[in-house]
Coordinates of C-alpha atoms and ligand atoms in Angstrom, one line a residue:
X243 CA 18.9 -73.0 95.6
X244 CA 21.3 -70.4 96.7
X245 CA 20.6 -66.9 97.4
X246 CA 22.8 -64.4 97.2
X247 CA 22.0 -60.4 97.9
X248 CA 25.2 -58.4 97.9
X249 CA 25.9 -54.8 98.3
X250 CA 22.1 -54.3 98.9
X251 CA 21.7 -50.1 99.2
X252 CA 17.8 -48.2 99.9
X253 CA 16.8 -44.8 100.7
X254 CA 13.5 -43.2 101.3
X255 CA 13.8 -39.7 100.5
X256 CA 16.9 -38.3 102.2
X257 CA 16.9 -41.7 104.8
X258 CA 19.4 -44.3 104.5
X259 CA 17.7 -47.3 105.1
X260 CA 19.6 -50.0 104.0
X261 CA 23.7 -49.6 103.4
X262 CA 25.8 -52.0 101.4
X263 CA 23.6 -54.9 102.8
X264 CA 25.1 -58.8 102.1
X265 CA 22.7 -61.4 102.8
X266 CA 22.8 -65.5 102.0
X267 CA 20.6 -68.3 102.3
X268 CA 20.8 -71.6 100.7
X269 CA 18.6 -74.6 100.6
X270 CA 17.4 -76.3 103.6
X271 CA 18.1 -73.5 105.9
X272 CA 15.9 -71.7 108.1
X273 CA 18.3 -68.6 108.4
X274 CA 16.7 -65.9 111.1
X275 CA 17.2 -62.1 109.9
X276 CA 17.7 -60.3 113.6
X277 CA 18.3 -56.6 114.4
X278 CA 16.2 -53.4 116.4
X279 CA 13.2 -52.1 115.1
X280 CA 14.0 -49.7 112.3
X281 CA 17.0 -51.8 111.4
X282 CA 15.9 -52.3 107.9
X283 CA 14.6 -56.2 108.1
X284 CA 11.8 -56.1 106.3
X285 CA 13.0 -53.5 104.0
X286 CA 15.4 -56.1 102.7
X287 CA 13.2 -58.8 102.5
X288 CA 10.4 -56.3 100.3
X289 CA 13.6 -55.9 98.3
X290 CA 14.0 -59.8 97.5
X291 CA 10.7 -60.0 97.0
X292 CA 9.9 -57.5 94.4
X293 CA 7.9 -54.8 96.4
X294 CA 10.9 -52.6 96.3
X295 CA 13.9 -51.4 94.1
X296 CA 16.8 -51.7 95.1
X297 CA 18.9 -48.7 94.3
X298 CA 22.1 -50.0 94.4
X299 CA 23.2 -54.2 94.8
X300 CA 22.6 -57.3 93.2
X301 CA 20.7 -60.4 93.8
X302 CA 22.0 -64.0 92.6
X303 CA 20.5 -66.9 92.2
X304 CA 23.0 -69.8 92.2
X305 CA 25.6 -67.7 91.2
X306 CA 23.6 -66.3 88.1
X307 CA 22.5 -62.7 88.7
X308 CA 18.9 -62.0 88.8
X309 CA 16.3 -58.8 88.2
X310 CA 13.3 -58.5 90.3
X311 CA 11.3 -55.8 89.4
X312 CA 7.7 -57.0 90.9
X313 CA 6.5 -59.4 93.1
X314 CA 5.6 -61.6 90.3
X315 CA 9.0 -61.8 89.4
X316 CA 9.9 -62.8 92.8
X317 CA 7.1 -65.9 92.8
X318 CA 8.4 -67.0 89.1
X319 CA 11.6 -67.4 90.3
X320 CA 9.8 -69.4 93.6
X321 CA 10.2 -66.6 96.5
X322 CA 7.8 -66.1 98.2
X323 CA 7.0 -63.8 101.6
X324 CA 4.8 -63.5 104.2
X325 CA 4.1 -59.6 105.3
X326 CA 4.7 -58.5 108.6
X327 CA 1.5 -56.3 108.4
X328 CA -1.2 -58.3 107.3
X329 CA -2.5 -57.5 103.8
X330 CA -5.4 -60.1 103.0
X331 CA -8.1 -57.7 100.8
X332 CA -10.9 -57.5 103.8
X333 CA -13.7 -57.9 101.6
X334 CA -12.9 -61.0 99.9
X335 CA -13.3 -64.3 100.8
X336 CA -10.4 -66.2 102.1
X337 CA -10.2 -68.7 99.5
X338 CA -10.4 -66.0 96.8
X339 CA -7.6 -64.4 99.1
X340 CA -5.3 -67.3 98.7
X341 CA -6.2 -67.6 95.3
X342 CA -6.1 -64.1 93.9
X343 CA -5.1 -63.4 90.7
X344 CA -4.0 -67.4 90.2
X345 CA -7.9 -69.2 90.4
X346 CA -8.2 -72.3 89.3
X347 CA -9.9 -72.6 86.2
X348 CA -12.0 -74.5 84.3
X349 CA -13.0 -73.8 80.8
X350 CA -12.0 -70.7 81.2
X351 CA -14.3 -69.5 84.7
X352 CA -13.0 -69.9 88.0
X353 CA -13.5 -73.3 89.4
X354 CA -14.8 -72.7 93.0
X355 CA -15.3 -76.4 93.8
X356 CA -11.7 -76.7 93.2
X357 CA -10.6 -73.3 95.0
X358 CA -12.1 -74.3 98.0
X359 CA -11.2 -77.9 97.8
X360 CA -7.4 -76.6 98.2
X361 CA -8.0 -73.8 100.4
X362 CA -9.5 -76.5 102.4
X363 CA -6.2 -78.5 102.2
X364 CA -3.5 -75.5 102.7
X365 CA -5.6 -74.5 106.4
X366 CA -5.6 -78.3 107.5
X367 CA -2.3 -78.7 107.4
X368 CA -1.9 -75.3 109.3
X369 CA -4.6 -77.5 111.3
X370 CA -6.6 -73.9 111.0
X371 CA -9.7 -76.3 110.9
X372 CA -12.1 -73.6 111.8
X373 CA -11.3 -71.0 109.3
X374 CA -14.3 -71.2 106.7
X375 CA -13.0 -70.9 102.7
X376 CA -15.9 -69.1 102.1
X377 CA -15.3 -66.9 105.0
X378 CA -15.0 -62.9 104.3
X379 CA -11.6 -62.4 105.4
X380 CA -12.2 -59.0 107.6
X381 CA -14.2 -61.4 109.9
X382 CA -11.6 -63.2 110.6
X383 CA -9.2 -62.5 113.5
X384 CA -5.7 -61.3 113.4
X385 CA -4.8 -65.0 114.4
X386 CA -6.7 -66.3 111.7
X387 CA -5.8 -63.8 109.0
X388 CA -1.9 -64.8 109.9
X389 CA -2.9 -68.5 109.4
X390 CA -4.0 -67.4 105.6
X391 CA -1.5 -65.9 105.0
X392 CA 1.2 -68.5 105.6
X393 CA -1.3 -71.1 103.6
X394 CA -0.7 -68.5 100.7
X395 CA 2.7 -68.3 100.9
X396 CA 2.4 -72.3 101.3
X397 CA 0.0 -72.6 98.4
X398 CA 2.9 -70.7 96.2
X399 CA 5.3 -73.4 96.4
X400 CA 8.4 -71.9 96.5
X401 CA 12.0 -72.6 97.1
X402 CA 11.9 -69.4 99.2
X403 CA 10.0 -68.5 101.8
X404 CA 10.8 -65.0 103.8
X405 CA 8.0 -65.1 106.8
X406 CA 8.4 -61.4 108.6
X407 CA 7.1 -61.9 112.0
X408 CA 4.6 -64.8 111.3
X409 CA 4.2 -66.1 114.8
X410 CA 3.5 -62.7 116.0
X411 CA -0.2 -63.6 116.7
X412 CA -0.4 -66.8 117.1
X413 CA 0.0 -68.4 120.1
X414 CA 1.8 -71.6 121.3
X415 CA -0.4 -74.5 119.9
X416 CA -0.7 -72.8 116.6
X417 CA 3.4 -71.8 116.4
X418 CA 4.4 -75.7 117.1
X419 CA 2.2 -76.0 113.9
X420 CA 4.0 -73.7 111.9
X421 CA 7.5 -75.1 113.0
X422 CA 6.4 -78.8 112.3
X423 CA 5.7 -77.2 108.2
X424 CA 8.9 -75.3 108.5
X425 CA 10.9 -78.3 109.7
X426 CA 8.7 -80.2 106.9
X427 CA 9.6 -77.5 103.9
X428 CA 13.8 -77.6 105.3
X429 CA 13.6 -81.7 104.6
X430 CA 12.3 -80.7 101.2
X431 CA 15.0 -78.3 100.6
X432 CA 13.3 -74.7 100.8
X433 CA 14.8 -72.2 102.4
X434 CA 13.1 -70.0 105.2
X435 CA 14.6 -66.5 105.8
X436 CA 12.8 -66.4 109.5
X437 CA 12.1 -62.5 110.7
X438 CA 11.4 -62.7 114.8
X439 CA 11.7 -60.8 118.1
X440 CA 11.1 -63.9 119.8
X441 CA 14.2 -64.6 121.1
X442 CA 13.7 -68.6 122.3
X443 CA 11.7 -68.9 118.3
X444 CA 15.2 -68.2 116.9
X445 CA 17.3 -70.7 119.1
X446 CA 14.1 -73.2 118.6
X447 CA 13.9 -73.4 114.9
X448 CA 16.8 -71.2 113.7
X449 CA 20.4 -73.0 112.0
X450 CA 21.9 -69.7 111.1
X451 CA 21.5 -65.7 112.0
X452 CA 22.3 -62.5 110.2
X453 CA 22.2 -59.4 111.9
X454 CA 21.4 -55.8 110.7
X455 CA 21.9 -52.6 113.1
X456 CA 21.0 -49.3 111.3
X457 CA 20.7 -50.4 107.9
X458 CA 24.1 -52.0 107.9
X459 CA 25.1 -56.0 107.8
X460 CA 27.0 -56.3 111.3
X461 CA 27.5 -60.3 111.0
X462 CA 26.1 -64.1 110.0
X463 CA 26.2 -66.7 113.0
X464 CA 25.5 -70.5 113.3
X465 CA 23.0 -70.4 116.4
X466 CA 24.7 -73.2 117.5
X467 CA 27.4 -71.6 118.6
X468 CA 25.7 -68.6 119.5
X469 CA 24.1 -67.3 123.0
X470 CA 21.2 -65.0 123.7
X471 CA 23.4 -62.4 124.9
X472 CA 25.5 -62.2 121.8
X473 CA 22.5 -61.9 119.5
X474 CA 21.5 -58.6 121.6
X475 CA 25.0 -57.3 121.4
X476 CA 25.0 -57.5 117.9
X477 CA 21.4 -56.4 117.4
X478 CA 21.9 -53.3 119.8
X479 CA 25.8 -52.8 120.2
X480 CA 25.2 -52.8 124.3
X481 CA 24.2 -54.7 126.7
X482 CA 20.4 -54.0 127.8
X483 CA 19.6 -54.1 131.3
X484 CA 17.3 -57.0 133.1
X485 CA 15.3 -58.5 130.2
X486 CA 12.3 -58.6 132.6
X487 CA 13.2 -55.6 134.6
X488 CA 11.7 -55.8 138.5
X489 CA 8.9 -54.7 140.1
X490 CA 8.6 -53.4 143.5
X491 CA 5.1 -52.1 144.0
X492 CA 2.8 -54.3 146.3
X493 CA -1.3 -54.1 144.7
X494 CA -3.1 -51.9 146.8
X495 CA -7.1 -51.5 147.1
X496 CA -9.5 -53.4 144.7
X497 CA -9.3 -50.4 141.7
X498 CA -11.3 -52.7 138.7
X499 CA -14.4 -55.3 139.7
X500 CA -15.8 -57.6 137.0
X501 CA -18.7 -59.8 138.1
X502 CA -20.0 -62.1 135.2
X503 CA -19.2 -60.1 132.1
X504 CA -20.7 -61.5 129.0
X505 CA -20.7 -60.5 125.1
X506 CA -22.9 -61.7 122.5
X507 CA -20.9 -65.1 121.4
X508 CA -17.9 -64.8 122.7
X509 CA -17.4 -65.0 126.5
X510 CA -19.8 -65.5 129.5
X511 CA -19.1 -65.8 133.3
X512 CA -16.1 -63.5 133.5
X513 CA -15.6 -62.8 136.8
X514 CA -12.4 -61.1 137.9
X515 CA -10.5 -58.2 140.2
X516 CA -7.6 -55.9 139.7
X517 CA -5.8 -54.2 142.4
X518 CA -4.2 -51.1 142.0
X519 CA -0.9 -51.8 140.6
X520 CA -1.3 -54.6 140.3
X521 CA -0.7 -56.9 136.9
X522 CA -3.4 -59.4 135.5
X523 CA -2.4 -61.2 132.8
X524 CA -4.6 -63.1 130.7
X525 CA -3.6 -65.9 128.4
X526 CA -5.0 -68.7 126.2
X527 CA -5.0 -70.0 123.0
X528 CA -6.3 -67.8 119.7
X529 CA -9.8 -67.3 119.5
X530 CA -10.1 -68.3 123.3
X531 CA -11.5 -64.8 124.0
X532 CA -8.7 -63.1 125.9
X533 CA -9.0 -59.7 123.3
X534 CA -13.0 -60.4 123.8
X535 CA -12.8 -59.1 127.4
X536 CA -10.8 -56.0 127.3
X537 CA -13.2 -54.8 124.1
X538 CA -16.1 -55.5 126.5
X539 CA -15.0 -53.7 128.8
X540 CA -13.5 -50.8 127.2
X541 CA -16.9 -50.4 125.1
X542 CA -15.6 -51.5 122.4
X543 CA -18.1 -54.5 121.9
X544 CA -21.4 -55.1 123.3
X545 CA -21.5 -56.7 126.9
X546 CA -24.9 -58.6 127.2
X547 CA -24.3 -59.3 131.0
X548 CA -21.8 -58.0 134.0
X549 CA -20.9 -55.2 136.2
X550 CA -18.2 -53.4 136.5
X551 CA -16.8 -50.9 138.9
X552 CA -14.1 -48.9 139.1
X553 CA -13.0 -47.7 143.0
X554 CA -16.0 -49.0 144.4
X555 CA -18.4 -47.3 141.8
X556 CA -20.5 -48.8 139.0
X557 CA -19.5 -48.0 135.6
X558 CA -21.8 -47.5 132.7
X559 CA -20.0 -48.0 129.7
X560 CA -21.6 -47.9 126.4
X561 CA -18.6 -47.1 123.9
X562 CA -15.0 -46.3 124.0
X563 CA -15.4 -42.8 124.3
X564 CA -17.3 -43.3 128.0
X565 CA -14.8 -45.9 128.9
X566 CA -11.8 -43.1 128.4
X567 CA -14.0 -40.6 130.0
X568 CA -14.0 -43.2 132.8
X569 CA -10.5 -43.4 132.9
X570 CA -9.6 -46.7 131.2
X571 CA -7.2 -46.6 128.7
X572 CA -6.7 -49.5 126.3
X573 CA -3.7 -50.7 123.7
X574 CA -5.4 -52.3 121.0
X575 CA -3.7 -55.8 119.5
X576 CA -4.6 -53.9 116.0
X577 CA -2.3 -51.3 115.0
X578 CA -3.2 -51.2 111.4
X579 CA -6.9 -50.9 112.3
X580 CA -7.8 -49.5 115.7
X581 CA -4.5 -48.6 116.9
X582 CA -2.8 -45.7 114.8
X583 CA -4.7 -43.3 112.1
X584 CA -2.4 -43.9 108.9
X585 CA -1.5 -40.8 107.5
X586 CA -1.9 -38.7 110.5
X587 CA 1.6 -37.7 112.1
X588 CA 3.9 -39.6 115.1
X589 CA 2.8 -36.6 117.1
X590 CA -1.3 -36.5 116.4
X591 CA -1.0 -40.2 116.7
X592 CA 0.8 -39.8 120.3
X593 CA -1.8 -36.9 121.6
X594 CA -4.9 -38.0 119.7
X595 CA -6.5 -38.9 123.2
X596 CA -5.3 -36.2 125.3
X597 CA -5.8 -33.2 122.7
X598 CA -7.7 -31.0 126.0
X599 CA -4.5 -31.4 127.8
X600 CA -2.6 -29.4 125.7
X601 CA -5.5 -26.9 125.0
X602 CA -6.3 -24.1 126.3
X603 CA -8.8 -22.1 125.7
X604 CA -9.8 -24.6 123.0
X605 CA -6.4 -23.5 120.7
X606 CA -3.9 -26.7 121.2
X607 CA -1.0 -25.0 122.6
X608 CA 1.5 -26.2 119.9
X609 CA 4.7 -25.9 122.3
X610 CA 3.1 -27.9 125.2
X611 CA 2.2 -30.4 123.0
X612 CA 5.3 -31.1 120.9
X613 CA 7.3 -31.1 123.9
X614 CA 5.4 -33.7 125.2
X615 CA 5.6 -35.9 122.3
X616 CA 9.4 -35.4 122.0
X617 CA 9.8 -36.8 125.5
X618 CA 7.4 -39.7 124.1
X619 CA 9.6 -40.2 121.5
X620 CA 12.9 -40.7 123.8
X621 CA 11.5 -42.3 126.5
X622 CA 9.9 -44.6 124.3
X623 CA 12.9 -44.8 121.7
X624 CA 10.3 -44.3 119.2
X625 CA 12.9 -44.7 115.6
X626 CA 11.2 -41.2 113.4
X627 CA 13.0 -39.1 111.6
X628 CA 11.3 -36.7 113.3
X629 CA 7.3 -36.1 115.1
X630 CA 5.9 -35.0 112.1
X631 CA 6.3 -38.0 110.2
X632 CA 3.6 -40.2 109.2
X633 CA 3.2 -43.2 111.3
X634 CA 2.9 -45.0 108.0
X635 CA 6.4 -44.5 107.3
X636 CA 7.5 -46.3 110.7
X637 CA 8.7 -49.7 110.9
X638 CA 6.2 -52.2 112.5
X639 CA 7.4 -52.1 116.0
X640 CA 8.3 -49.0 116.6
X641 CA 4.4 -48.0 115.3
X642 CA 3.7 -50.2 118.3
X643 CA 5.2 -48.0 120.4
X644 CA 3.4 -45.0 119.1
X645 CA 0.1 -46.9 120.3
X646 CA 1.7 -47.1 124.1
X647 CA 2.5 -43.3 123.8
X648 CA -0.6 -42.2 123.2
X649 CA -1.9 -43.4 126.6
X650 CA 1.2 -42.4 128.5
X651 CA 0.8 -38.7 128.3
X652 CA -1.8 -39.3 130.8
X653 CA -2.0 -42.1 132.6
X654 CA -5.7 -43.9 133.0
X655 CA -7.0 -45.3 135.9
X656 CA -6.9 -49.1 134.4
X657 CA -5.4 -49.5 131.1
X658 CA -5.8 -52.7 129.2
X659 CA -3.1 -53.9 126.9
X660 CA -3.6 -56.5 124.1
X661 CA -0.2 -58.2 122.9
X662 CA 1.5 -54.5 124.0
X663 CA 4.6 -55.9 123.1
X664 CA 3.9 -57.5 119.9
X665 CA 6.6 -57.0 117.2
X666 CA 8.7 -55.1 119.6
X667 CA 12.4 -55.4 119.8
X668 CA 14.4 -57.1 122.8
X669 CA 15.5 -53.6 123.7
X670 CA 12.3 -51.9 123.4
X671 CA 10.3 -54.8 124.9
X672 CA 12.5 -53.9 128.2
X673 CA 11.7 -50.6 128.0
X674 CA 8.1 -50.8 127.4
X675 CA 8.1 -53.3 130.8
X676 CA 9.7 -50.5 132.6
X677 CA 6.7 -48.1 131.9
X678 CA 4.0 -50.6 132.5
X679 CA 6.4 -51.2 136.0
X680 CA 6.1 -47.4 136.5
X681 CA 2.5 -47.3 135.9
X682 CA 1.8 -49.8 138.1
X683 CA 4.2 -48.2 140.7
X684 CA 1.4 -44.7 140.2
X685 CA -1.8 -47.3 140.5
X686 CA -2.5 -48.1 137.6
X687 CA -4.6 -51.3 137.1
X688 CA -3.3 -53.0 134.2
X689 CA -5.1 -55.8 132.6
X690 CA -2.5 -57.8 130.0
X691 CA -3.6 -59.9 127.1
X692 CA -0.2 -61.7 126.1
X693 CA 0.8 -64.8 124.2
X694 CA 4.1 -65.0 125.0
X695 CA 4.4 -67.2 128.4
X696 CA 7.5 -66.5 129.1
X697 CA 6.3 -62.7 129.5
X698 CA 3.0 -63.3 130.7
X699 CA 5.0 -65.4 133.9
X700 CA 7.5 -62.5 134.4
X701 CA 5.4 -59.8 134.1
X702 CA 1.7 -60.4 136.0
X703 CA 1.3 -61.0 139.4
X704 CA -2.0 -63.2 138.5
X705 CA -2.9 -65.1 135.5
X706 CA -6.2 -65.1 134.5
X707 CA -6.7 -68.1 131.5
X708 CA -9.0 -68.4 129.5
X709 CA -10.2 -71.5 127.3
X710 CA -13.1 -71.5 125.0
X711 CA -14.5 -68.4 126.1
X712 CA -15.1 -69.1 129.8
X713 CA -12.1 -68.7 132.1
X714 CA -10.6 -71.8 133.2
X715 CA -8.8 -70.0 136.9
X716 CA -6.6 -67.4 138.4
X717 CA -3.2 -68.5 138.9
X718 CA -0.6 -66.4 141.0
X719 CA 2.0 -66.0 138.9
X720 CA 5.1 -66.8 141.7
X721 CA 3.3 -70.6 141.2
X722 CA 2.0 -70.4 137.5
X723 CA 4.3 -72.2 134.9
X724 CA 4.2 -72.3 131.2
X725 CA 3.1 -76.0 131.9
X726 CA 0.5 -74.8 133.8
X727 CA -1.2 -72.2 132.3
X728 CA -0.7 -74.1 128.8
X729 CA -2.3 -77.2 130.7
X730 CA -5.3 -75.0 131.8
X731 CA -5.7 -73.2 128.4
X732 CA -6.1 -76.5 126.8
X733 CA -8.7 -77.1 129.4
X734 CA -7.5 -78.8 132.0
X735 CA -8.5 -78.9 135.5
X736 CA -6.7 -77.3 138.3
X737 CA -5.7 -80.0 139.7
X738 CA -4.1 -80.7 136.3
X739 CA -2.9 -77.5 135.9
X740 CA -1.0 -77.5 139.5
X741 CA 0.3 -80.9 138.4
X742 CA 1.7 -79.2 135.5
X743 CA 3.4 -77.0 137.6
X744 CA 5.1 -79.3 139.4
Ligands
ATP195 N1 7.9 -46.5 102.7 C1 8.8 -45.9 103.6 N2 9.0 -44.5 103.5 C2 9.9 -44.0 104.4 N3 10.6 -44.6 105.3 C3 10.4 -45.9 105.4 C4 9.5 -46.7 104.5 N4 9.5 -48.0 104.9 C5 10.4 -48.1 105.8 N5 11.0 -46.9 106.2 C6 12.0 -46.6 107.2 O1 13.0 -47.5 107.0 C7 13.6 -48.0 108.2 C8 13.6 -49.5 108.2 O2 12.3 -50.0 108.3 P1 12.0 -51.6 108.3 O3 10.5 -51.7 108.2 O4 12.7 -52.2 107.2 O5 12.5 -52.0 109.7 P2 12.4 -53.4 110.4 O6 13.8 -53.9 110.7 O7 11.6 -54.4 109.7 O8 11.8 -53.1 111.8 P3 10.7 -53.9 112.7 O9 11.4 -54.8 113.6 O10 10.1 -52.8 113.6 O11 9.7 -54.5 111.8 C9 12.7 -47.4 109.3 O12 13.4 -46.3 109.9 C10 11.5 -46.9 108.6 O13 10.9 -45.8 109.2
MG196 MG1 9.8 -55.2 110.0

């Protein structure tokens, strides 16, 4: 099957988003669609598959034109997508999740037996062995919700499949998963269109790239015959700086003290320090409890055992609003959720925690305020038309950014960060390095939850890994390697690990 999008135009409003767009995949391809945040990726892809109009273009298949007016059309005609922000229905079970709308039947009722038989059979091969059918799917973590939704798109069948960001929390183990399918679907003949700002997942898994800067089609590559540093020319039209830009600042005094924290299920015996300016990085596998600490400790969940002090001094902290009044700041790994408040504006997003700051005399002193967000904005190259846009409108990674700025206007005296960089572009995942550099360089005590090694290595000075819930040893990064700290997330002795490492 060849597909064929030519002269593809969209605008929002008065916004340009996508301009004269060309776009072709054929069968057996897994053909990566690159460019900034903002650039109009998933736009395109919502186009192909049916959530959008477009307002101007056409799409072929094999040569014949084709109308796709609803996503229905798109899955008759065998496309299907995975979202970029996750859209399972909360309340439902994850089997009727994969299922909706297409149960299988029996006489005319839905056949359960049968819906979870093959729910069963889509998350094995995902080898997602401990997500429940009968699960309610807002249980389940972001992890485990991206897992459903690739079985779902899997389920569909299709000669098509447009996955926007899939791998974007899942870690490792569960990514060499979803290449083995994707390797497994390109034998068959389907054709993946692969959305990713994971640079080494494109040149991994990737035969072909397009790239899109500012709504427009800039160019189609063979990966083969292309390098990392043309793939950022193209997607940014400059060179960026250092990918992993440098920092100087040696840790000072012991700022954050955790002595055997503990939560009801999910981790025990957490034991850990963070200097000030330092970086701690945490990794491990999904569900291994790394996002389980920083909610403990930002009051977030319950903590059933520990202590914890900040500069020497023991911290009560019963719920996020005591652990801000303490001075710890956190970005959650759940935008959607807990991150942003959809259908409030960049700017009340950006100053939601720091609303005093601007006050005075309990009126919000408008000018203060938006001049501090439009430096967010810049500093943070934050893609808005303007502040007072809803954050809803954003594209996926720049609403990621809007998360960081809200706890830059002031900085805390330990911030927390859970995947701070997920979904971010190669430019803005630089830039978002330098601020956590120049947060560390004012004390800051940052605590990292990340599963990408490759910036877990460059960016912590320790690793803290976890495995199962327990941690399984600090590793100075200067030593660590992704060998390592993949040997020791696994479970793996130290020993092991420093054999890895080797
Ligand atoms: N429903 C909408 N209303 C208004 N503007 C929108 C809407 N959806 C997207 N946009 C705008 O269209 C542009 C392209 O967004 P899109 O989500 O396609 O980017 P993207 O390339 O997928 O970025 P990312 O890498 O961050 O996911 C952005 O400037 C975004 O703000
Ligand atoms: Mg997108």
């Amino acid at each position: 099957m060849q597909v064929t999008l030519h002269g593809i135009c969209k605008a929002f409003g008065p916004v340009r988003v996508l301009e004269n767009v060309d776009f072709n995949i054929g069968a057996g391809e897994i053909h990566a669609l690159m460019g900034e945040n903002g650039a109009g990726k998933s736009t395109l892809m919502k186009i192909l598959s049916g959530v959008y109009q477009a307002d101007a273009g056409e799409i072929a298949i094999d040569g014949k034109s084709v109308q796709i007016r609803h996503t229905v059309d798109a899955e008759r005609l065998g496309i299907a997508i995975i979202h970029q922000e996750l859209n399972l229905i909360p309340q439902l079970t994850v089997m009727e999740n994969l299922f909706l709308g297409r149960e299988p039947r029996r006489f005319g009722v839905v056949d359960t037996g049968a819906m979870r038989r093959q729910a069963r059979k889509w998350l094995d091969m995902l080898g997602a062995a401990r997500i429940d059918p009968h699960m309610e799917a807002g249980r389940l973590s972001i992890g485990q919700q991206q897992m459903v939704e690739i079985a779902k798109a899997l389920s569909l069948d299709a000669q098509v499949l447009v996955m926007d960001e899939p791998t974007a929390a899942l870690t490792d183990r569960e990514i060499e998963t979803l290449f083995k399918i994707m390797r497994d679907l390109k034998a068959r003949g389907v054709a993946i269109v692969y959305v990713s700002h994971r640079m080494e997942e494109i040149f991994q898994i990737c035969d072909k790239l397009s790239v899109l800067r500012d709504g427009k089609f800039v160019g189609e590559r063979a990966i083969a015959d292309t390098h990392f540093e043309d793939v950022v020319r193209l997607m940014v039209g400059r060179e960026i700086g250092e990918r992993f830009p440098r920092r100087d600042t040696t840790p000072g005094e012991v700022r954050l003290k955790v002595s055997n924290l503990a939560d009801d299920g999910h981790i025990s015996g957490i034991s850990f320090d963070v200097r000030a300016g330092e970086v701690l990085g945490v990794a491990g596998l999904m569900g291994a409890g790394r996002s389980e600490i920083l909610k403990a400790l930002f009051g977030a969940s319950r903590k059933t055992a520990g202590q914890i002090t900040l500069d020497g001094r023991a911290l009560d902290i019963r719920d996020p609003s005591s652990a801000i009044g303490a001075g710890i700041g956190f970005v959650t790994e759940d935008r959607k959720s807990q991150g942003l408040v959809l259908g409030m504006s960049v700017r009340e997003n950006a100053t939601l925690v720091h609303l005093n700051r601007y006050a005075r005399l309990g009126v919000v002193s408008d000018s203060a305020e938006r001049a501090a967000v439009a430096g967010l904005i810049k500093q943070l190259r934050i893609r808005t038309r303007d502040a007072e846009l809803d954050v809803k409108a954003l594209s996926g990674g720049n609403q990621q950014k809007v998360v960081f700025a809200k706890w830059l206007a002031e900085p805390p005296k330990v911030l927390l960060l859970d995947e701070p960089t997920r979904g971010v572009d190669v430019g803005g995942k630089a830039e978002i390095y330098t601020i956590v550099n120049q947060l560390a360089a004012l004390g800051v005590a940052i605590v990292m939850v990340s599963s990408e090694l490759p910036e877990v290595l460059a960016m912590s000075d320790r690793i803290l890994v976890m495995h199962q819930g327990r941690q399984n040893g600090i590793f100075a990064a200067a030593d660590a390697t992704q060998e390592s700290i993949m040997t020791a997330a696994t479970g793996g002795t130290p020993a092991q690990a420093a054999m890895a490492a080797a």
